[in-house]
mmCIF file of C-alpha atoms in Angstrom:
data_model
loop_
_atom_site.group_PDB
_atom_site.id
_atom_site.type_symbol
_atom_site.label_atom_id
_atom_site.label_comp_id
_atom_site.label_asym_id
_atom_site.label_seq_id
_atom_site.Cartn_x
_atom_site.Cartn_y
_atom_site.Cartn_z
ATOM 1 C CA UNK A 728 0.000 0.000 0.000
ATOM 2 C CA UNK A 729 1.502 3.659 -0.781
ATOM 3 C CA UNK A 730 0.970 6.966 0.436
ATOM 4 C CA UNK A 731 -1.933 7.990 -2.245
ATOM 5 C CA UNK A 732 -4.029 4.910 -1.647
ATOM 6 C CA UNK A 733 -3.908 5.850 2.478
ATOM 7 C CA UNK A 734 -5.204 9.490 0.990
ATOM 8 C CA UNK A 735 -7.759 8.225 -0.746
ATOM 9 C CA UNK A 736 -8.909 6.382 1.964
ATOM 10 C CA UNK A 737 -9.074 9.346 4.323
ATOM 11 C CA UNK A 738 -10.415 11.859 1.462
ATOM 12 C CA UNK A 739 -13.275 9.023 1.225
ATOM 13 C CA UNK A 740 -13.570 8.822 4.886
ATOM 14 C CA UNK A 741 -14.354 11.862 5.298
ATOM 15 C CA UNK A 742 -16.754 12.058 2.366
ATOM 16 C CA UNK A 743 -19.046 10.140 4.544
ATOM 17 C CA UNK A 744 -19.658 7.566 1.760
ATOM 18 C CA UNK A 745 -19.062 3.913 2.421
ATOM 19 C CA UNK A 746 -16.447 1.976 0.229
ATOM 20 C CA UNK A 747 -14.192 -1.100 0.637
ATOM 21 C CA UNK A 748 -10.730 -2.432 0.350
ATOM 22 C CA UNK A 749 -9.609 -5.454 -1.137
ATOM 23 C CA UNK A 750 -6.162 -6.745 -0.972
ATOM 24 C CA UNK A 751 -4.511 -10.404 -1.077
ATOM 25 C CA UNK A 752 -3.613 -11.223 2.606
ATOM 26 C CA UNK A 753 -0.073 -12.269 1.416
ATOM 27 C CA UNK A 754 1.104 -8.997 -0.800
ATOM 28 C CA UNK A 755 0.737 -5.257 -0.280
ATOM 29 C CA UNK A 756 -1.539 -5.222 -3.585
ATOM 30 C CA UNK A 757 -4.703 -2.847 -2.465
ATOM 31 C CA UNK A 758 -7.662 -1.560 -4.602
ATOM 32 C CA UNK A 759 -10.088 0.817 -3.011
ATOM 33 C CA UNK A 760 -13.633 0.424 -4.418
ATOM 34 C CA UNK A 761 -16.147 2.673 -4.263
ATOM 35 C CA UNK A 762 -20.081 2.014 -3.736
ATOM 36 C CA UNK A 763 -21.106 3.447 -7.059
ATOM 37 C CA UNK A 764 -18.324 0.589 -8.659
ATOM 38 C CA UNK A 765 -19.006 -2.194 -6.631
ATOM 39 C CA UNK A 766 -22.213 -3.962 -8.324
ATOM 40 C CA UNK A 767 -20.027 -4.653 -11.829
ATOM 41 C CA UNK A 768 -17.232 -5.973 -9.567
ATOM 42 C CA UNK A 769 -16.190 -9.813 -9.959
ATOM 43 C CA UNK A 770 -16.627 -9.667 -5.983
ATOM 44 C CA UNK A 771 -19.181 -7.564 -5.697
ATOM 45 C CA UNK A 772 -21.439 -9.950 -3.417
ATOM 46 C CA UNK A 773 -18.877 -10.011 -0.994
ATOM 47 C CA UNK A 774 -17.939 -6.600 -1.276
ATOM 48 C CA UNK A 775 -22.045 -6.095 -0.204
ATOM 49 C CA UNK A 776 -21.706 -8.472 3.042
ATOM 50 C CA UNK A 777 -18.919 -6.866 4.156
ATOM 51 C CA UNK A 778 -20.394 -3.204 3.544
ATOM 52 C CA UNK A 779 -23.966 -4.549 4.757
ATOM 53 C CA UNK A 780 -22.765 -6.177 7.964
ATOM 54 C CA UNK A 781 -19.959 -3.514 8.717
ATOM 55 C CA UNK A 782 -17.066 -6.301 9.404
ATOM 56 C CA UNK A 783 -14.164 -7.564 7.269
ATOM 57 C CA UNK A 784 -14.119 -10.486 5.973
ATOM 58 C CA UNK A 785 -11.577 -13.253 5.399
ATOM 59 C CA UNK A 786 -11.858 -15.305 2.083
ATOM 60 C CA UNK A 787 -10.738 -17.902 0.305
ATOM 61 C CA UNK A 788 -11.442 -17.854 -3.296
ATOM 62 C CA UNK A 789 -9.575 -20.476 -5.553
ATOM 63 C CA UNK A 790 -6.867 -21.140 -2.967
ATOM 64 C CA UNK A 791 -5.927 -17.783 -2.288
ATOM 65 C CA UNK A 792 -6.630 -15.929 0.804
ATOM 66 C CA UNK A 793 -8.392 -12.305 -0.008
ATOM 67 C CA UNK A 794 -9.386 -9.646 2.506
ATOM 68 C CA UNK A 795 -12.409 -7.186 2.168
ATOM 69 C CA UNK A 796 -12.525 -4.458 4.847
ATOM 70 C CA UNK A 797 -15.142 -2.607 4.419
ATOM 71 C CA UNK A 798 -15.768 1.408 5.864
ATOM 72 C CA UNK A 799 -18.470 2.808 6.422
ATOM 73 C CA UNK A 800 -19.913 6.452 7.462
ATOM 74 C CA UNK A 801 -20.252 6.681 11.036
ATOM 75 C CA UNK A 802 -23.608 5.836 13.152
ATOM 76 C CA UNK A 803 -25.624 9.074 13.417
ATOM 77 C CA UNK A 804 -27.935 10.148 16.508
ATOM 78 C CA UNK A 805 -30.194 12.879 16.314
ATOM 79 C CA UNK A 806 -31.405 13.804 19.808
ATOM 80 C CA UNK A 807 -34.060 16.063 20.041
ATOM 81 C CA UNK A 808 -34.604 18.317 23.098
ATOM 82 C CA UNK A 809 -31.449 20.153 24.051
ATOM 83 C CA UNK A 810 -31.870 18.901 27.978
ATOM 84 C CA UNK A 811 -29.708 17.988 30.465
ATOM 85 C CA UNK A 812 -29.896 14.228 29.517
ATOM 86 C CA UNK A 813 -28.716 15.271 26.209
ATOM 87 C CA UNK A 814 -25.597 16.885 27.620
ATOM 88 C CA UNK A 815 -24.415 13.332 28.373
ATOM 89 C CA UNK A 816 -25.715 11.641 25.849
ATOM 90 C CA UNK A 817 -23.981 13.637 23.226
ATOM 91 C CA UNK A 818 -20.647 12.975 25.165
ATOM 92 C CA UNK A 819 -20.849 9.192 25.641
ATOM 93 C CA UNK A 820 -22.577 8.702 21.589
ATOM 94 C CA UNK A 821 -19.655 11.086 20.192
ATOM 95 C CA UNK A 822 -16.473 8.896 22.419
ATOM 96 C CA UNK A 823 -18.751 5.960 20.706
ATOM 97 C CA UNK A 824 -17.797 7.533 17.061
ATOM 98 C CA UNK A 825 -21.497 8.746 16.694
ATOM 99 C CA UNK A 826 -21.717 12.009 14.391
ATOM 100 C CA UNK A 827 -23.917 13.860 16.887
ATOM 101 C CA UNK A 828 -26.956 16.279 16.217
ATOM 102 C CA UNK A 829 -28.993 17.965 18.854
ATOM 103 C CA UNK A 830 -32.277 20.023 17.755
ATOM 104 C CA UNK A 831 -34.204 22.300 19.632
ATOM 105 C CA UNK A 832 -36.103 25.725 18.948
ATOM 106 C CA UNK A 833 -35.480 27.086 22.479
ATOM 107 C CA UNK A 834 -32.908 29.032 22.002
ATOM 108 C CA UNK A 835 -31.749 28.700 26.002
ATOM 109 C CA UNK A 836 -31.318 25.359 25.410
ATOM 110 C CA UNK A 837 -29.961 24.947 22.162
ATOM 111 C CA UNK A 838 -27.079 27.164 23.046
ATOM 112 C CA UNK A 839 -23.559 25.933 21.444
ATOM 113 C CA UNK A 840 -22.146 26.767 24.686
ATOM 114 C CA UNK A 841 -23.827 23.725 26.128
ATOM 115 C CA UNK A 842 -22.743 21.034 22.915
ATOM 116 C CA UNK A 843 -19.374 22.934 22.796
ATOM 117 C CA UNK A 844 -18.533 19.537 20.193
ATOM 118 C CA UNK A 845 -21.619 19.018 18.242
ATOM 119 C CA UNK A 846 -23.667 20.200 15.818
ATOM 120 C CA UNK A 847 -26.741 22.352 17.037
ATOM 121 C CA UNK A 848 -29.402 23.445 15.181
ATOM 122 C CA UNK A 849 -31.825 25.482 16.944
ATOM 123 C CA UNK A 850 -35.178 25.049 15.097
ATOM 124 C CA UNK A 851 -38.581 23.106 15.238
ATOM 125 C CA UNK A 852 -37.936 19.393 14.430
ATOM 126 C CA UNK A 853 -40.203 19.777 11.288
ATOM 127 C CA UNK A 854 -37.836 22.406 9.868
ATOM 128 C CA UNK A 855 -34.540 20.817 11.281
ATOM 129 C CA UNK A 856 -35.651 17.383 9.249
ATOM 130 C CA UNK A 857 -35.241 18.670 6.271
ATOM 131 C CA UNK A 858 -31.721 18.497 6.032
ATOM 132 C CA UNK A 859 -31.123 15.810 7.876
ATOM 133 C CA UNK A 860 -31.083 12.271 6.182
ATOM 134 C CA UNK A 861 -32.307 9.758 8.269
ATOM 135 C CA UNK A 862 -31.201 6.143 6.988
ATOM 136 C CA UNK A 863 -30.507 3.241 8.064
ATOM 137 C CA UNK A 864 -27.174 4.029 10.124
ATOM 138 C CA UNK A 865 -29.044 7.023 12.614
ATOM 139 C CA UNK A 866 -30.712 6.798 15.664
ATOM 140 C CA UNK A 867 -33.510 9.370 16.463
ATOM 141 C CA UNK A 868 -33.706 10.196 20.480
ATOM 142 C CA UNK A 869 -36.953 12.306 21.526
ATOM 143 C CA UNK A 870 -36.115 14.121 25.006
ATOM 144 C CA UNK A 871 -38.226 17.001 25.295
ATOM 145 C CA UNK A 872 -41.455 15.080 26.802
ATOM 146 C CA UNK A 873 -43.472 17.751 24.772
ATOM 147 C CA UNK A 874 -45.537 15.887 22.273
ATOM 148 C CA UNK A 875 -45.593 19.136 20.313
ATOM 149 C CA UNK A 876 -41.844 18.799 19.785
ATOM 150 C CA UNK A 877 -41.554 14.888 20.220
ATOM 151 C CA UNK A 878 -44.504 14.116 17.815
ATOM 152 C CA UNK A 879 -43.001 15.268 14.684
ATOM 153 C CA UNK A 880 -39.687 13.967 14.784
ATOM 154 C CA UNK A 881 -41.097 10.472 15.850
ATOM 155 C CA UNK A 882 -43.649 10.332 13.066
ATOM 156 C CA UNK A 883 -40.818 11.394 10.711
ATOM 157 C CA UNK A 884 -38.775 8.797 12.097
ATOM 158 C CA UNK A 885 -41.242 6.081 12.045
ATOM 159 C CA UNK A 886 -41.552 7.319 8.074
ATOM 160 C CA UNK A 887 -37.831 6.343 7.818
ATOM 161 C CA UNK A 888 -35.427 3.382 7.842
ATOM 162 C CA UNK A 889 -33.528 4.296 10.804
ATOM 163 C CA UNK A 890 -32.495 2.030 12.746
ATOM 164 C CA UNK A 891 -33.000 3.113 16.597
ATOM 165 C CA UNK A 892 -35.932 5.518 17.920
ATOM 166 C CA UNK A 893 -36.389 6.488 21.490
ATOM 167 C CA UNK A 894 -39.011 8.465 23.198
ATOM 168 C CA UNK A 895 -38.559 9.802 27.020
ATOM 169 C CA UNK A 896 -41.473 9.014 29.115
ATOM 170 C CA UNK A 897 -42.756 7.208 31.369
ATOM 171 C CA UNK A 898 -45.233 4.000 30.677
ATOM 172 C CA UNK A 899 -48.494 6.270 30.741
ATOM 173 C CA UNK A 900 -47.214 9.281 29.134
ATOM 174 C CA UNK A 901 -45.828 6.497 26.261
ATOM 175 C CA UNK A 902 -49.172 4.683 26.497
ATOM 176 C CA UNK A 903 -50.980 8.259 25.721
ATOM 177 C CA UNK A 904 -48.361 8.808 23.385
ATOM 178 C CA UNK A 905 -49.217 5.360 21.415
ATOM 179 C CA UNK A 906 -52.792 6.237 21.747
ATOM 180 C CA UNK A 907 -52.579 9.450 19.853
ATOM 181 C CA UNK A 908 -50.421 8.098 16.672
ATOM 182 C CA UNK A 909 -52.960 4.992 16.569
ATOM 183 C CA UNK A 910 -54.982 8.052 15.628
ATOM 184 C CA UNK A 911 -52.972 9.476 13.046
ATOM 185 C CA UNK A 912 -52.840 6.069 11.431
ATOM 186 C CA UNK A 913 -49.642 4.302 12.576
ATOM 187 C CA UNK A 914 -50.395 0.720 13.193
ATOM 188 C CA UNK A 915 -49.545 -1.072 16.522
ATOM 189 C CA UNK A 916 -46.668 -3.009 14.701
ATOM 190 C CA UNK A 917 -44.877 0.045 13.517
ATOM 191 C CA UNK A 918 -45.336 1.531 16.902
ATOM 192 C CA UNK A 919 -43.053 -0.923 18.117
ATOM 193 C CA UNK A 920 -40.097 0.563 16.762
ATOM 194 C CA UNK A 921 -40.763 3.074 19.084
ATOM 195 C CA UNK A 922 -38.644 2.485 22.335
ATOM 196 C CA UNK A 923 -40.611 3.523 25.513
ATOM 197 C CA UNK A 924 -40.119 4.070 27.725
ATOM 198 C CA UNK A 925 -36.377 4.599 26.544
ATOM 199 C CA UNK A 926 -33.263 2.701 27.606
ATOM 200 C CA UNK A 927 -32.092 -0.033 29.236
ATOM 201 C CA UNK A 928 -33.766 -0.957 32.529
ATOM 202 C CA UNK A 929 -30.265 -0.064 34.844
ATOM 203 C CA UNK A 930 -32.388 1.828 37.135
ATOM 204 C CA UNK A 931 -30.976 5.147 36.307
ATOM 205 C CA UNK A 932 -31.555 8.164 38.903
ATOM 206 C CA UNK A 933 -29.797 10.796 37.378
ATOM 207 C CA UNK A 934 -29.538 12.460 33.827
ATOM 208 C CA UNK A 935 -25.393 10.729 33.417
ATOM 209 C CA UNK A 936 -27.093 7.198 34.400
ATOM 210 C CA UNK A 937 -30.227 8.007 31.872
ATOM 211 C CA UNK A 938 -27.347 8.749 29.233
ATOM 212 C CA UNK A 939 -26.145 5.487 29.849
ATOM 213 C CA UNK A 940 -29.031 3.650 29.734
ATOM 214 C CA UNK A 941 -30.430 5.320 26.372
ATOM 215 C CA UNK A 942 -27.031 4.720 24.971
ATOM 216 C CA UNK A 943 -26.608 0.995 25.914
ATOM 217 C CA UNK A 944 -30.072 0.410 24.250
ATOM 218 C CA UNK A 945 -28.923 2.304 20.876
ATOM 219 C CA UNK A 946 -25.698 0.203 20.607
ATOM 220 C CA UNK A 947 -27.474 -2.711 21.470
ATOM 221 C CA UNK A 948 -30.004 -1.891 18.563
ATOM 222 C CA UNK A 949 -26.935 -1.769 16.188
ATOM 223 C CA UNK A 950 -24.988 -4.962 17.241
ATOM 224 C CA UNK A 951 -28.124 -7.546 18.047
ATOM 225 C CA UNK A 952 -29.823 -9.149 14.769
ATOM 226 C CA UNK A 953 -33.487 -7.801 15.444
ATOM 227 C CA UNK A 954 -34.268 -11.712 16.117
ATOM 228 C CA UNK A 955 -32.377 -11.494 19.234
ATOM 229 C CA UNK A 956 -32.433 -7.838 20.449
ATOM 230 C CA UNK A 957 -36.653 -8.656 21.288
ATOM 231 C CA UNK A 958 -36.260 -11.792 22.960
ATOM 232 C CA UNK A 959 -32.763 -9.685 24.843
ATOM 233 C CA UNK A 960 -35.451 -7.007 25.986
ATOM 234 C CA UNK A 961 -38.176 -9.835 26.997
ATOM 235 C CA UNK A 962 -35.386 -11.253 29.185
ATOM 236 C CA UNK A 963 -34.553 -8.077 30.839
ATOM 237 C CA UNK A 964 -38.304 -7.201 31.421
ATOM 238 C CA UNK A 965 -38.758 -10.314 32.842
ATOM 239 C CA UNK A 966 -35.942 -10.078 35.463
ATOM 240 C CA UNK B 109 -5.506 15.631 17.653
ATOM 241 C CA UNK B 110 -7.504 12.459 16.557
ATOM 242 C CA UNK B 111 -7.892 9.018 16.916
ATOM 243 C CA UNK B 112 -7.822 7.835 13.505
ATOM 244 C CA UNK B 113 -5.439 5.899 12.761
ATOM 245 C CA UNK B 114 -5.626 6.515 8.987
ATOM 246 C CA UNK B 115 -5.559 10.307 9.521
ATOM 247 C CA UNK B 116 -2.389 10.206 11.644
ATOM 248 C CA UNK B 117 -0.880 7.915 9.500
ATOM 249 C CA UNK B 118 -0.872 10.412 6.732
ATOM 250 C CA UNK B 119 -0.091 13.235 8.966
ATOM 251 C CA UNK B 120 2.911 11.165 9.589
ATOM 252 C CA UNK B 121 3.942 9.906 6.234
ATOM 253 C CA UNK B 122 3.273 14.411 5.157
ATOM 254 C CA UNK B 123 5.994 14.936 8.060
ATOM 255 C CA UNK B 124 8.507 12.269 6.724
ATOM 256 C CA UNK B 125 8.263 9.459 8.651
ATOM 257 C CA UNK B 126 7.564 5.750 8.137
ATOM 258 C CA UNK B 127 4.444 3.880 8.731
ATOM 259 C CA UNK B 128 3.081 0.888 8.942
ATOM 260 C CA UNK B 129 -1.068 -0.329 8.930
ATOM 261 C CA UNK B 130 -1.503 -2.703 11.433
ATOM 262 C CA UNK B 131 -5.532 -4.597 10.899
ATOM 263 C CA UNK B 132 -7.209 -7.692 12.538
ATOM 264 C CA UNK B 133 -8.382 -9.600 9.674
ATOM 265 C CA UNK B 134 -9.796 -12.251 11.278
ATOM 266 C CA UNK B 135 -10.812 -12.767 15.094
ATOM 267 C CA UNK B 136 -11.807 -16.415 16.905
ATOM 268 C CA UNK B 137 -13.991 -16.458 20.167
ATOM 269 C CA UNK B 138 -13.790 -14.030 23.069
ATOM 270 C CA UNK B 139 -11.429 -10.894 21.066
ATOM 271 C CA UNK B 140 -11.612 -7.758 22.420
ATOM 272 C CA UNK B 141 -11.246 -5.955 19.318
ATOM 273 C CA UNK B 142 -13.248 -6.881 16.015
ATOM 274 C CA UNK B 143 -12.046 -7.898 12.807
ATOM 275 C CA UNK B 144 -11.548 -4.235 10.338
ATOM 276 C CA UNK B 145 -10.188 -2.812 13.625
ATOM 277 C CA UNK B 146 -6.766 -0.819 12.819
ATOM 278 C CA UNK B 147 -3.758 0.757 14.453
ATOM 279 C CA UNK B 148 -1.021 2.897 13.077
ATOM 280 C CA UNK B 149 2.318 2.472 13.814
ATOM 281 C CA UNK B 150 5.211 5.453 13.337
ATOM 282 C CA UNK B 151 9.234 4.303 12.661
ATOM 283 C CA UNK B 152 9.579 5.693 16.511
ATOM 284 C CA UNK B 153 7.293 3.291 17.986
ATOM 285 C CA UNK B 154 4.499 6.380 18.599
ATOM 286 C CA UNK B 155 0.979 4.390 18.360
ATOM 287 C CA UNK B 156 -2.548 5.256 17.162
ATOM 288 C CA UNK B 157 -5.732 3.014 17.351
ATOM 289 C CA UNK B 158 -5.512 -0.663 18.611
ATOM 290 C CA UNK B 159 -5.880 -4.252 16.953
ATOM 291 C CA UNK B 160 -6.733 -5.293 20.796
ATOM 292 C CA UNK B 161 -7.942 -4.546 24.567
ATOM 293 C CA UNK B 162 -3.890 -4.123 24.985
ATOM 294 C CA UNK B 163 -2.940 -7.187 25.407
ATOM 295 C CA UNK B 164 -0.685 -7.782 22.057
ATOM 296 C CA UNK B 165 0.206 -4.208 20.825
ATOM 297 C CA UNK B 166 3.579 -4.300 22.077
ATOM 298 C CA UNK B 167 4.138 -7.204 20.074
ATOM 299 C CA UNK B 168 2.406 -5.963 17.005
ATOM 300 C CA UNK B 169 4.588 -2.499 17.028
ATOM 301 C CA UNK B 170 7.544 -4.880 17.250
ATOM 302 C CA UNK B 171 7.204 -6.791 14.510
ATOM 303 C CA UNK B 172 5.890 -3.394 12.230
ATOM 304 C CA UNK B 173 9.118 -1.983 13.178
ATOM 305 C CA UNK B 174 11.133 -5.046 11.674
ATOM 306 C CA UNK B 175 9.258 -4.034 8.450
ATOM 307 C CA UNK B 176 8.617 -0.514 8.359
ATOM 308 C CA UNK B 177 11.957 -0.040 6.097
ATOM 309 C CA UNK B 178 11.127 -2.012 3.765
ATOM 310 C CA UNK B 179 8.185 -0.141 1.729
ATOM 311 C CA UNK B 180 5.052 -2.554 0.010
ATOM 312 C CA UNK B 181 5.662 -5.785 2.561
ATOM 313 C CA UNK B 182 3.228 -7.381 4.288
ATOM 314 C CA UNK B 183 3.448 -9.714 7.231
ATOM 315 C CA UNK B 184 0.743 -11.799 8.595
ATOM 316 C CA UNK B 185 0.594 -12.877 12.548
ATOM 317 C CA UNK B 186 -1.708 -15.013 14.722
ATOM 318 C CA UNK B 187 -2.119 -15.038 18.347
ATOM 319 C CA UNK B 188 -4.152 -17.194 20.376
ATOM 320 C CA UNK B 189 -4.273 -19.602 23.278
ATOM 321 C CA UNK B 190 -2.772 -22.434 21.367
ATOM 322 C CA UNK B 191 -0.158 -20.127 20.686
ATOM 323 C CA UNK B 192 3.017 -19.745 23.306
ATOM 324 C CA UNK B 193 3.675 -15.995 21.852
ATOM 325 C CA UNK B 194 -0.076 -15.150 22.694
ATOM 326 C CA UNK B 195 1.033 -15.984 26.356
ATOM 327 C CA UNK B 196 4.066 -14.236 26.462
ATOM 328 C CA UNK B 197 2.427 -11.273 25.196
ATOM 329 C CA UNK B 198 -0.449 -11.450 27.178
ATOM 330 C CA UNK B 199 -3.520 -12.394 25.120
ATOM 331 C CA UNK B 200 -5.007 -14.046 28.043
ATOM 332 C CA UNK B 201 -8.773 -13.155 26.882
ATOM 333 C CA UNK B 202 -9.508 -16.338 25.432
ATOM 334 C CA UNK B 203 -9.471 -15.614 21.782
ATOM 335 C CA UNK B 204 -7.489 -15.748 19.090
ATOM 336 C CA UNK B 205 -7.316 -13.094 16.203
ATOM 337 C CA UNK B 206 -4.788 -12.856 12.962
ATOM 338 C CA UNK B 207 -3.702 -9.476 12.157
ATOM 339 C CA UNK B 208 -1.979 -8.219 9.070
ATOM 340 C CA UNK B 209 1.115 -5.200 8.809
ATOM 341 C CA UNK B 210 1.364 -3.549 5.789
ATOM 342 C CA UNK B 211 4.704 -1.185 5.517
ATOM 343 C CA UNK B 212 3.405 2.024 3.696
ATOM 344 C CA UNK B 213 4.994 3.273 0.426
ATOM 345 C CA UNK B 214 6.139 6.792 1.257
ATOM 346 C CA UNK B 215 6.269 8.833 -2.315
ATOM 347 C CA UNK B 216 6.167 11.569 -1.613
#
């Protein structure tokens, strides 16, 4: 591998695109290939299950040993309400490699001075959506407890592939909450995707221990196989 | 200054040292560190990212550094429990992972 190949890496890095790199595990021969190229590639299926499942993978293809390490952009979580459980959050999701957004329209909460490392955009969540893509590698957090504020950004996430979504409340205000989307037309099943009330049942007491909580159940969301992370949250229930 | 171990490894290579690309490529059982995960290794020893919890980095930078002259070469090594290295090095986790250096090409 040279110097310009490592560039290219980091200049696609930081393009926020995901791409892969395939060498032969026994010579310094390295080709960098980007999404757009990879369906007319001879490997191209296992250029997709190592992008897909975000893990390299060791192959051997007629008696050779290949490598395909695949990059991808990293994990986005857009919190809205600019509260003090957010001031942790942000902290522990960014040390996690999360790209971090917070949105709020109060402007004494969504001050910079209090996400002095992430991005802050002060503005209703209808208006903030716009320019933010939510896919399947971002995690929506509601933390306001306003269903004014919460609503829109839930129903826009439930509209979306993400992969994580989060609501603060407690069982009857998430129960109400439920009741009023059942309404709007969202059907019990897709209401499941909706995790309330948030977080992993550590019996957190302050906002640092809700942080953790919220943020164990978003990684968890990203590492299980759906499968497994229900029965996982059965278990815990059930403890 | 950040943790990426590509980005410093550039930053490196732009102030004229040698590097070397350390990545597990393929991990058995209990490993602390998955397989993709990378660390970058500078011609002083200086080390960014991690192909483990700790527990065979010393080892790794080692053998990078018997390479790192020699530009384009590769050299694969395996550590595990069956292994008497992985002991002396301290892989005491229970798993086994392979990990590839590759010496970077510095043209300028």
């Amino acid at each position: 591998m040279d110097k310009d190949l490592l560039k290219k890496i980091l200049e696609n890095k930081n393009k926020k695109k995901s791409f892969c790199l395939i060498s032969r595990a026994d010579t310094s021969e390295t080709s960098l290939v980007k999404n757009k190229d990879i369906e007319k590639h001879k490997f191209s299926k296992l250029i997709k299950k190592a992008i897909n499942e975000d893990k390299l993978i060791l192959e051997e293809i007629n008696g050779k040993e290949w490598i395909f390490n695949p990059f991808n952009p990293p994990v986005k979580l857009i919190i809205v309400g600019a509260v003090h459980v957010a001031q942790s959050l942000s902290i522990i999701a960014e040390n996690s490699n999360f790209d971090v957004v917070i949105i709020d329209p109060r402007e004494a909460f969504a001050s910079q001075d209090r996400f002095p490392n992430n991005k802050v955009i002060c503005a209703w969540p209808e208006d903030a959506f716009r320019e933010i893509q939510l896919d399947e590698r971002t995690a929506v957090v509601t933390l306001t407890h306003e269903p004014n504020l919460d609503d829109i950004a839930l129903k826009n996430s439930l509209n979306s592939k993400c992969f994580y979504i989060g609501a603060l409340g407690s069982k009857k205000t998430h129960k109400k909450r439920i009741d009023r989307f059942k309404q709007d037309g969202f059907s019990s099943d897709a209401l499941k995707r909706i995790n309330g009330p948030i977080g992993l049942p550590i019996n957190a007491q302050t906002p640092q221990e809700i942080a953790i909580s919220i943020m164990a159940e978003i990684i968890s969301s990203l590492r299980y196989q759906k499968e497994s992370i229900e029965e996982l949250r059965e278990n815990w229930k059930n403890r | 200054m950040s943790n990426d171990p590509i980005e410093n490894a550039v930053n490196w290579l732009d102030q004229g040292h040698k590097v070397a690309i350390a990545t597990v490529v393929k991990t058995w059982g209990s490993a602390p560190r998955k397989a993709g995960s990378q660390l970058a290794i500078r011609d002083d020893g200086l080390m960014v990212g991690s192909v483990s919890g700790g527990c065979v980095e010393g080892d790794v930078v080692e053998n990078a550094l018997e390479i790192i002259n020699k530009p384009n070469s590769v050299k694969l090594l395996q550590y595990g429990i069956t292994n008497d290295t992985a002991w002396e090095v301290g892989l005491a986790c229970g798993g086994d992972i392979k990990i590839r250096i590759d010496s970077i090409q510095n043209d300028g």
